[in-house]
Short mmCIF file of C-alpha atoms in Angstrom, two decimals:
data_model
loop_
_atom_site.label_atom_id
_atom_site.label_comp_id
_atom_site.label_asym_id
_atom_site.label_seq_id
_atom_site.Cartn_x
_atom_site.Cartn_y
_atom_site.Cartn_z
CA MET A 1 -19.37 39.45 4.14
CA LYS A 2 -21.52 36.93 2.97
CA PHE A 3 -19.11 33.99 1.57
CA VAL A 4 -19.95 33.08 -2.17
CA ASP A 5 -17.48 30.44 -3.65
CA GLU A 6 -18.57 30.68 -7.41
CA ALA A 7 -19.07 33.30 -9.83
CA HIS A 8 -19.49 34.11 -13.09
CA ILE A 9 -18.08 37.17 -14.94
CA LYS A 10 -16.92 38.35 -18.74
CA VAL A 11 -13.98 40.13 -19.42
CA ALA A 12 -13.09 42.25 -22.57
CA ALA A 13 -9.72 43.29 -23.49
CA GLY A 14 -9.51 46.62 -25.79
CA ASN A 15 -9.37 46.85 -29.43
CA GLY A 16 -5.80 47.79 -31.15
CA GLY A 17 -6.58 51.69 -32.45
CA ARG A 18 -6.66 52.48 -36.39
CA GLY A 19 -3.19 53.95 -38.37
CA CYS A 20 -2.91 57.00 -39.78
CA VAL A 21 -2.87 57.88 -43.26
CA SER A 22 -1.06 61.02 -43.54
CA PHE A 23 2.07 62.28 -45.74
CA ARG A 24 4.55 64.61 -45.39
CA ARG A 25 3.92 68.16 -46.05
CA GLU A 26 7.21 70.88 -45.79
CA LYS A 27 8.67 73.16 -47.21
CA PHE A 28 11.11 72.83 -49.50
CA VAL A 29 10.99 69.11 -49.67
CA PRO A 30 9.31 68.18 -53.07
CA PHE A 31 9.08 64.74 -52.43
CA GLY A 32 7.94 64.53 -48.60
CA GLY A 33 6.27 60.54 -48.87
CA PRO A 34 4.02 58.85 -46.08
CA ASP A 35 3.93 59.35 -42.49
CA GLY A 36 0.97 57.80 -41.17
CA GLY A 37 1.49 56.27 -37.38
CA ASP A 38 0.64 52.82 -36.16
CA GLY A 39 -2.51 52.33 -33.99
CA GLY A 40 -1.64 51.73 -30.07
CA HIS A 41 -1.94 48.13 -28.68
CA GLY A 42 -5.31 47.40 -26.86
CA GLY A 43 -5.26 47.30 -22.85
CA SER A 44 -5.44 43.46 -21.63
CA VAL A 45 -7.00 41.96 -18.12
CA THR A 46 -5.40 40.38 -16.09
CA LEU A 47 -6.49 38.30 -12.46
CA ARG A 48 -4.22 38.94 -9.68
CA THR A 49 -4.56 36.98 -6.45
CA ARG A 50 -4.70 38.91 -2.83
CA GLU A 51 -4.52 38.13 0.60
CA GLY A 52 -6.84 38.82 3.07
CA ILE A 53 -9.83 38.31 0.64
CA ASN A 54 -11.69 35.12 1.75
CA THR A 55 -14.92 35.20 -0.57
CA LEU A 56 -15.79 35.73 -4.51
CA ALA A 57 -18.52 38.22 -3.31
CA ASP A 58 -17.69 41.49 -5.27
CA PHE A 59 -18.59 39.69 -8.59
CA ARG A 60 -21.62 39.31 -8.03
CA ILE A 61 -22.23 43.17 -7.82
CA GLU A 62 -19.76 43.96 -10.94
CA ARG A 63 -19.48 41.28 -13.61
CA THR A 64 -18.12 42.74 -16.75
CA PHE A 65 -14.34 43.89 -17.05
CA ARG A 66 -13.13 45.81 -19.81
CA ALA A 67 -10.16 47.13 -20.70
CA GLU A 68 -9.13 50.80 -22.61
CA ASN A 69 -9.01 50.96 -26.39
CA GLY A 70 -5.14 51.56 -27.80
CA HIS A 71 -5.72 55.05 -29.65
CA PRO A 72 -5.13 56.02 -33.22
CA GLY A 73 -2.07 56.46 -34.96
CA GLY A 74 -0.97 60.28 -36.24
CA GLY A 75 1.05 62.12 -38.73
CA LYS A 76 4.60 62.75 -38.16
CA ASP A 77 5.08 58.75 -37.73
CA MET A 78 3.45 59.17 -34.19
CA THR A 79 2.11 55.76 -32.59
CA GLY A 80 -0.90 55.68 -31.00
CA ARG A 81 -0.64 55.59 -27.15
CA GLY A 82 -2.02 51.94 -25.60
CA GLY A 83 -4.54 51.35 -24.02
CA ALA A 84 -4.46 50.49 -20.10
CA ASP A 85 -5.01 47.43 -18.76
CA THR A 86 -7.69 46.27 -15.76
CA THR A 87 -6.37 44.26 -13.57
CA VAL A 88 -9.08 42.46 -11.39
CA ILE A 89 -8.33 41.18 -7.67
CA VAL A 90 -9.08 37.48 -6.69
CA PRO A 91 -8.96 35.64 -3.61
CA VAL A 92 -5.90 33.04 -3.18
CA GLY A 93 -7.29 29.60 -4.00
CA THR A 94 -9.01 30.83 -6.99
CA ILE A 95 -9.76 28.63 -10.14
CA VAL A 96 -10.36 30.07 -13.39
CA ARG A 97 -12.15 28.11 -16.29
CA ASP A 98 -13.86 28.90 -19.76
CA SER A 99 -17.23 28.92 -19.27
CA GLU A 100 -17.77 28.23 -23.25
CA THR A 101 -15.22 25.60 -23.49
CA GLY A 102 -14.42 24.43 -20.04
CA GLU A 103 -11.02 24.30 -19.91
CA LEU A 104 -8.77 25.46 -17.34
CA LEU A 105 -7.20 28.46 -17.68
CA GLY A 106 -5.25 29.28 -14.32
CA ASP A 107 -4.99 28.13 -10.54
CA LEU A 108 -4.59 30.91 -8.14
CA ALA A 109 -2.80 29.22 -5.54
CA LYS A 110 0.07 31.95 -4.00
CA ALA A 111 -0.70 35.63 -3.11
CA ASP A 112 0.48 38.29 -6.00
CA MET A 113 -0.17 35.19 -8.72
CA GLU A 114 -1.72 37.01 -12.51
CA LEU A 115 -3.05 35.19 -14.54
CA LEU A 116 -3.60 36.84 -18.23
CA VAL A 117 -7.87 36.11 -19.35
CA ALA A 118 -7.82 38.38 -22.29
CA LYS A 119 -5.54 39.80 -24.30
CA GLY A 120 -6.01 43.20 -25.99
CA GLY A 121 -5.69 43.82 -29.55
CA LYS A 122 -2.79 45.23 -31.79
CA GLY A 123 -2.68 48.26 -33.31
CA GLY A 124 -3.16 48.83 -36.95
CA TRP A 125 -0.35 49.93 -39.47
CA GLY A 126 -0.06 53.66 -40.66
CA ASN A 127 0.09 54.09 -44.64
CA GLN A 128 4.04 54.63 -44.47
CA ARG A 129 4.19 50.79 -43.43
CA PHE A 130 2.79 50.10 -47.00
CA LYS A 131 5.15 52.21 -48.98
CA SER A 132 7.40 50.63 -51.65
CA SER A 133 9.00 50.90 -55.11
CA LYS A 134 6.25 50.82 -56.80
CA ASN A 135 3.50 52.13 -54.65
CA ARG A 136 5.17 55.86 -53.81
CA SER A 137 2.02 57.17 -52.15
CA PRO A 138 -0.17 54.32 -50.54
CA ARG A 139 -3.63 55.38 -48.49
CA GLN A 140 -3.48 52.16 -47.03
CA TYR A 141 -4.03 51.51 -43.33
CA GLY A 142 -4.56 48.91 -40.65
CA PRO A 143 -7.83 49.26 -38.57
CA GLY A 144 -6.52 47.71 -35.63
CA LEU A 145 -7.54 43.92 -34.49
CA PRO A 146 -10.33 43.34 -31.90
CA GLY A 147 -9.17 42.34 -28.33
CA GLU A 148 -10.21 38.77 -26.81
CA GLN A 149 -13.84 38.49 -24.74
CA ARG A 150 -14.47 36.02 -22.78
CA SER A 151 -16.97 34.30 -19.95
CA LEU A 152 -14.88 33.08 -17.23
CA GLU A 153 -16.02 30.75 -14.32
CA LEU A 154 -14.21 31.26 -10.98
CA GLU A 155 -13.89 28.67 -8.52
CA LEU A 156 -13.06 29.81 -5.05
CA LYS A 157 -11.07 26.86 -2.70
CA VAL A 158 -9.88 27.98 0.67
CA ILE A 159 -6.06 27.44 1.45
CA ALA A 160 -6.08 25.68 4.64
CA ASP A 161 -3.79 22.38 6.37
CA VAL A 162 -6.30 20.78 7.73
CA GLY A 163 -10.05 20.22 7.19
CA LEU A 164 -13.10 18.87 9.40
CA LEU A 165 -14.66 16.20 8.42
CA GLY A 166 -18.34 14.68 10.00
CA LEU A 167 -22.38 14.99 10.38
CA PRO A 168 -23.67 17.76 11.20
CA ASN A 169 -23.86 18.33 15.32
CA ALA A 170 -20.17 16.51 15.57
CA GLY A 171 -18.73 19.56 16.92
CA LYS A 172 -16.90 20.76 13.92
CA SER A 173 -17.51 24.62 15.19
CA THR A 174 -17.07 23.74 18.38
CA LEU A 175 -13.20 22.30 18.09
CA ILE A 176 -12.63 24.93 15.97
CA SER A 177 -13.80 27.61 18.22
CA ALA A 178 -11.54 26.07 21.14
CA VAL A 179 -8.73 26.51 19.66
CA SER A 180 -8.54 29.41 17.20
CA ALA A 181 -10.00 32.85 17.39
CA ALA A 182 -12.97 31.85 14.84
CA ARG A 183 -16.06 32.29 16.06
CA PRO A 184 -18.41 30.19 13.90
CA LYS A 185 -22.14 29.86 14.84
CA ILE A 186 -22.66 27.38 17.06
CA ALA A 187 -26.02 25.61 18.43
CA ASP A 188 -27.99 22.37 19.43
CA TYR A 189 -29.53 22.14 15.74
CA PRO A 190 -28.05 20.82 12.26
CA PHE A 191 -26.67 22.62 9.80
CA THR A 192 -25.82 25.66 11.84
CA THR A 193 -22.66 25.78 9.60
CA LEU A 194 -23.87 27.13 6.19
CA TYR A 195 -20.56 27.96 5.05
CA PRO A 196 -16.89 27.01 5.54
CA ASN A 197 -14.87 28.87 8.35
CA LEU A 198 -10.97 29.53 8.42
CA GLY A 199 -9.19 29.56 12.02
CA VAL A 200 -5.57 29.85 12.51
CA ILE A 201 -4.15 27.26 15.49
CA ALA A 202 -1.01 28.90 17.10
CA CYS A 203 1.38 25.76 18.79
CA GLY A 204 3.93 27.93 20.11
CA ASN A 205 6.40 30.23 18.63
CA GLN A 206 6.13 31.07 14.91
CA ARG A 207 4.23 27.41 14.80
CA SER A 208 0.61 27.88 13.14
CA PHE A 209 -1.59 26.35 11.07
CA VAL A 210 -5.19 26.73 9.08
CA MET A 211 -8.23 24.64 10.09
CA ALA A 212 -11.10 24.72 7.96
CA ASP A 213 -14.67 23.65 8.70
CA ILE A 214 -17.48 22.87 6.49
CA PRO A 215 -20.92 22.35 6.66
CA GLY A 216 -21.63 18.75 7.70
CA LEU A 217 -22.40 15.82 5.49
CA ILE A 218 -25.18 13.44 5.26
CA GLU A 219 -25.72 10.19 3.74
CA GLY A 220 -26.72 10.60 0.29
CA ALA A 221 -25.32 13.74 -0.09
CA ALA A 222 -24.19 13.09 -3.25
CA ASP A 223 -27.88 13.05 -4.56
CA GLY A 224 -28.44 16.52 -2.90
CA ALA A 225 -29.10 15.58 0.32
CA GLY A 226 -28.78 18.47 2.84
CA LEU A 227 -26.67 21.04 1.94
CA GLY A 228 -24.91 18.11 -0.64
CA HIS A 229 -21.30 18.12 -1.07
CA ARG A 230 -20.31 21.54 -2.93
CA PHE A 231 -18.20 22.32 -0.25
CA LEU A 232 -16.27 19.34 -0.28
CA ARG A 233 -13.85 21.24 -2.70
CA HIS A 234 -12.52 23.03 -0.03
CA LEU A 235 -10.85 20.21 1.68
CA GLN A 236 -8.91 19.26 -1.85
CA ARG A 237 -5.72 21.40 -0.65
CA THR A 238 -5.96 20.34 2.84
CA ARG A 239 -2.82 18.13 4.05
CA VAL A 240 -4.76 15.86 6.34
CA LEU A 241 -8.62 15.27 7.42
CA LEU A 242 -9.90 15.02 10.94
CA HIS A 243 -12.89 13.05 11.16
CA LEU A 244 -14.81 13.97 13.69
CA VAL A 245 -17.16 11.66 15.37
CA ASP A 246 -19.86 11.83 18.26
CA ILE A 247 -19.26 9.38 20.52
CA LEU A 248 -22.74 9.90 22.00
CA PRO A 249 -25.61 11.35 19.46
CA LEU A 250 -28.37 12.88 20.48
CA ASP A 251 -30.38 10.26 18.45
CA PRO A 252 -31.44 7.38 19.55
CA ASN A 253 -31.58 6.12 16.84
CA ALA A 254 -28.26 6.60 15.25
CA ASP A 255 -24.90 4.64 14.55
CA PRO A 256 -21.57 6.04 15.55
CA VAL A 257 -20.19 3.45 12.90
CA ARG A 258 -22.42 3.61 10.27
CA ASP A 259 -22.60 7.27 10.41
CA ALA A 260 -19.16 7.54 9.87
CA GLN A 261 -18.58 4.42 7.26
CA SER A 262 -21.43 6.79 5.39
CA ILE A 263 -18.99 9.81 5.36
CA VAL A 264 -16.27 7.69 4.01
CA ALA A 265 -18.66 6.42 1.23
CA GLU A 266 -19.46 9.97 0.65
CA LEU A 267 -15.75 11.26 -0.09
CA GLY A 268 -14.90 7.93 -2.58
CA LYS A 269 -18.47 9.51 -4.18
CA PHE A 270 -17.08 12.82 -4.47
CA SER A 271 -13.58 12.38 -5.07
CA GLU A 272 -10.57 9.53 -5.05
CA ASP A 273 -7.91 12.27 -4.64
CA LEU A 274 -9.83 13.25 -1.26
CA LEU A 275 -10.20 9.81 -0.62
CA ALA A 276 -6.93 8.71 -0.37
CA LYS A 277 -5.99 12.06 1.95
CA PRO A 278 -4.45 11.04 5.51
CA ARG A 279 -7.76 11.04 7.71
CA TRP A 280 -7.50 10.30 11.22
CA LEU A 281 -10.44 9.63 13.93
CA VAL A 282 -11.14 12.05 16.27
CA LEU A 283 -13.75 11.10 18.90
CA ASN A 284 -15.60 13.81 20.33
CA LYS A 285 -17.63 14.68 23.09
CA SER A 286 -15.77 12.95 25.99
CA ASP A 287 -17.32 14.90 28.51
CA LEU A 288 -20.99 13.75 28.53
CA LEU A 289 -19.14 10.39 29.89
CA PRO A 290 -17.33 9.02 32.72
CA GLU A 291 -13.93 8.98 31.75
CA ASP A 292 -13.67 5.18 31.76
CA GLU A 293 -17.21 4.59 29.87
CA ALA A 294 -16.07 7.48 27.24
CA ARG A 295 -12.67 5.99 26.15
CA ALA A 296 -14.22 2.27 26.41
CA LYS A 297 -16.75 3.76 23.96
CA ALA A 298 -14.25 5.38 22.10
CA VAL A 299 -11.80 2.17 21.43
CA SER A 300 -15.66 -0.16 20.53
CA ILE A 301 -15.89 2.31 17.36
CA ALA A 302 -12.65 2.53 16.58
CA LYS A 303 -12.81 -1.08 16.64
CA ALA A 304 -15.78 -1.21 14.91
CA LEU A 305 -14.79 0.90 11.96
CA LYS A 306 -11.45 -1.26 11.61
CA TYR A 307 -9.33 1.79 11.85
CA ARG A 308 -5.46 1.75 12.49
CA GLY A 309 -4.11 5.17 12.39
CA PRO A 310 -3.82 7.84 15.25
CA ALA A 311 -6.82 8.01 17.37
CA PHE A 312 -7.87 11.02 19.58
CA LEU A 313 -10.64 11.41 22.18
CA ILE A 314 -11.15 15.17 22.75
CA SER A 315 -13.95 17.41 24.09
CA GLY A 316 -14.13 20.85 22.47
CA ALA A 317 -16.49 22.29 24.83
CA ALA A 318 -14.22 21.67 27.85
CA HIS A 319 -11.23 21.93 25.56
CA ALA A 320 -10.20 18.38 26.78
CA GLY A 321 -7.35 16.36 24.37
CA THR A 322 -7.15 19.76 22.11
CA ALA A 323 -3.75 20.15 22.71
CA ASP A 324 -2.52 16.90 21.99
CA LEU A 325 -4.31 16.97 18.84
CA CYS A 326 -3.17 20.49 18.08
CA GLU A 327 0.22 19.14 18.81
CA ALA A 328 -0.04 16.51 16.54
CA VAL A 329 -1.53 18.05 13.62
CA MET A 330 1.52 20.67 13.90
CA ARG A 331 4.47 18.32 13.92
CA PHE A 332 2.94 16.06 11.01
CA ILE A 333 2.77 19.47 8.73
CA GLU A 334 6.47 20.37 9.83
CA THR A 335 7.68 16.82 9.33
CA GLY A 336 4.91 15.17 7.13
CA GLU A 337 5.44 11.51 9.38
CA ALA A 338 1.97 10.81 10.72
CA PRO A 339 2.10 9.91 14.58
CA ALA A 340 2.28 5.74 15.40
CA GLN A 341 -0.76 6.51 17.59
CA GLY A 342 -3.08 9.19 18.94
CA ASN A 343 -3.96 9.75 23.01
CA LEU A 344 -6.32 6.25 22.37
CA PRO A 345 -4.39 4.21 22.46
CA LEU A 346 -6.08 1.36 20.88
CA PRO A 347 -5.20 -1.82 20.70
CA VAL A 348 -3.54 -3.74 17.86
CA VAL A 349 -5.38 -5.85 15.03
CA VAL A 350 -2.82 -8.21 13.29
CA ASP A 351 -3.76 -9.14 9.99
CA ARG A 352 -2.97 -12.47 8.80
CA LYS A 353 -1.77 -11.87 5.67
CA VAL A 354 0.45 -9.05 7.06
CA ALA A 355 1.57 -11.48 9.68
CA ILE A 356 2.41 -14.22 6.34
CA ALA A 357 3.59 -11.35 3.91
CA SER A 358 6.31 -10.73 7.07
CA ARG A 359 7.69 -14.13 8.37
CA PRO A 360 11.51 -14.40 7.23
CA ALA A 361 12.25 -16.23 3.95
CA PRO A 362 13.38 -20.23 5.33
CA THR A 363 17.14 -20.62 5.60
CA LYS A 364 19.05 -23.47 3.38
CA ALA A 365 18.99 -25.86 5.95
CA ALA A 366 15.44 -25.94 6.74
CA ARG A 367 14.17 -25.80 2.57
CA LYS A 368 16.88 -28.99 2.33
CA LYS A 369 15.14 -30.74 5.47
CA SER A 370 11.93 -30.43 4.08
CA ALA A 371 12.63 -31.42 0.79
CA SER A 372 14.39 -34.87 2.51
CA LYS A 373 11.28 -36.10 4.16
CA LYS A 374 9.28 -36.99 0.63
CA PRO A 375 5.69 -38.27 1.34
CA ALA A 376 4.89 -41.75 0.97
CA LYS A 377 3.46 -43.61 -2.30
CA ARG A 378 0.06 -44.72 -2.06
CA LYS A 379 -1.24 -47.51 -3.46
CA PRO A 380 -3.66 -46.87 -6.39
CA ALA A 381 -7.24 -47.58 -5.34
CA GLY A 382 -8.98 -51.07 -6.64
CA ARG A 383 -5.52 -52.74 -7.90
CA LYS A 384 -4.80 -55.39 -4.92
CA THR A 385 -1.29 -57.09 -5.43
CA ALA A 386 -0.32 -60.53 -3.80
CA ASN A 387 1.72 -60.59 -0.93
CA ARG A 388 4.54 -62.69 -1.37
CA LYS A 389 5.04 -63.63 1.95
CA SER A 390 1.67 -65.24 1.93
CA VAL A 391 2.49 -67.40 -1.25
CA LYS A 392 3.85 -71.18 -0.83
CA ARG A 393 6.74 -71.65 -2.14
CA GLY A 394 5.67 -73.74 -5.72
CA ALA A 395 2.39 -72.41 -5.65
CA ALA A 396 0.48 -70.40 -7.51
CA PRO A 397 -0.39 -66.76 -6.84
CA LYS A 398 -3.32 -65.98 -6.67
CA ARG A 399 -4.96 -63.07 -9.28
CA ALA A 400 -6.11 -59.49 -7.81
CA VAL A 401 -9.61 -59.32 -8.23
CA LYS A 402 -10.37 -56.14 -9.89
CA THR A 403 -12.86 -53.91 -8.80
CA ARG A 404 -16.19 -52.66 -10.50
CA ALA A 405 -14.43 -49.80 -11.58
CA ALA A 406 -11.47 -51.55 -12.61
CA ARG A 407 -13.99 -53.62 -14.90
CA LYS A 408 -15.80 -50.91 -16.46
CA ARG A 409 -12.12 -49.14 -17.74
CA SER A 410 -11.01 -52.51 -19.41
CA ALA A 411 -14.06 -52.67 -21.11
CA ARG A 412 -13.98 -49.40 -22.84
CA ALA A 413 -9.97 -49.39 -23.44
CA PRO A 414 -10.11 -50.58 -27.26
CA VAL A 415 -8.48 -53.78 -28.65
CA LYS A 416 -4.91 -53.58 -29.47
CA ARG A 417 -4.06 -56.38 -32.84
CA LYS A 418 -1.01 -57.11 -34.09
CA GLY A 419 -0.58 -56.55 -37.92
CA ARG A 420 1.74 -55.61 -40.27
CA GLY A 421 3.56 -52.85 -39.99
CA ARG A 422 3.51 -50.03 -43.60
CA ARG A 423 5.74 -50.82 -46.03
#
């Protein structure tokens, strides 16, 4: 079945039934009076989620959904039958918006959830509703209110615990096929994956999680390069992102560090919330190099990226390191705590600012000791005083020689004259 994650549909609720105009005609009853019944209510349109559906492809064929109109009322105070409701089945994770106003009507993120999108019209009143002391034989009736009509936009965001992120040919499809029963298309050319794939990874007895593989991103995806970043919406419901980096790309001009940084930049252009999600570094294709060289290459890439989270060195094709990765992800989903490091230990990078902030506060004795050491007072420049020891008894002290700057300051200073004070 073709994967479709966007659809436009129209829904129309049923109109209310018309009220009845009727009068009671019965033998031996001279004053019968009105007995027209009300019309029935129109049917409503409801969306309901169901598990097992992973696409909106059904809405490419049928795009208009209508509910039944209410039936008119009858004589003898009989109310008309209400119109049947219409239920539209949608996949779990569907977001519903109004096409005209852009209003978010609901987010159907769980199974068996229901959302009323178009309410049926109310049935009209019969003439017995209009009788009064002044109007004994009314002939008025209600025609019934029309049902709601809307144009809706359906947007599907797949429900997954883990999302795979990376360039084309980074090994995302190979990884999901190695750890789950999913069989996505795998080839030696870019953009092999054209739509998201889901795989269920089992990690023991009743321990499993769902992994989503989306088409690869390239630099400039926000501007429409490649397949764009329209598939990034499927990662917004995930709890952790696995950023796959090819340690030995086929292109000799490719730089794994620069490419990884471009992917992070595209995440920020799409959504700040997606950029703030936990993101683990997974260095793939370790089987292309000897073990020591692959480990050294992976460490150098992580150091160049200034990455400080858990890092994993795996090979999706050789199934090397995938068990450690799946177990760490499963533990994170169960407990919510990320591991300190993965199967690739990274050198500890000490941040100077963090180290200064983490220093213990000085004690009271240390503060007193530092306060007692007062710096020596320096004599002002350009001012020389006579040394008392060098002046002989009875001799006048020598006048201090003024510098050029001191002479200028004294020349600019205003002369204070003595005068009488104010009376």
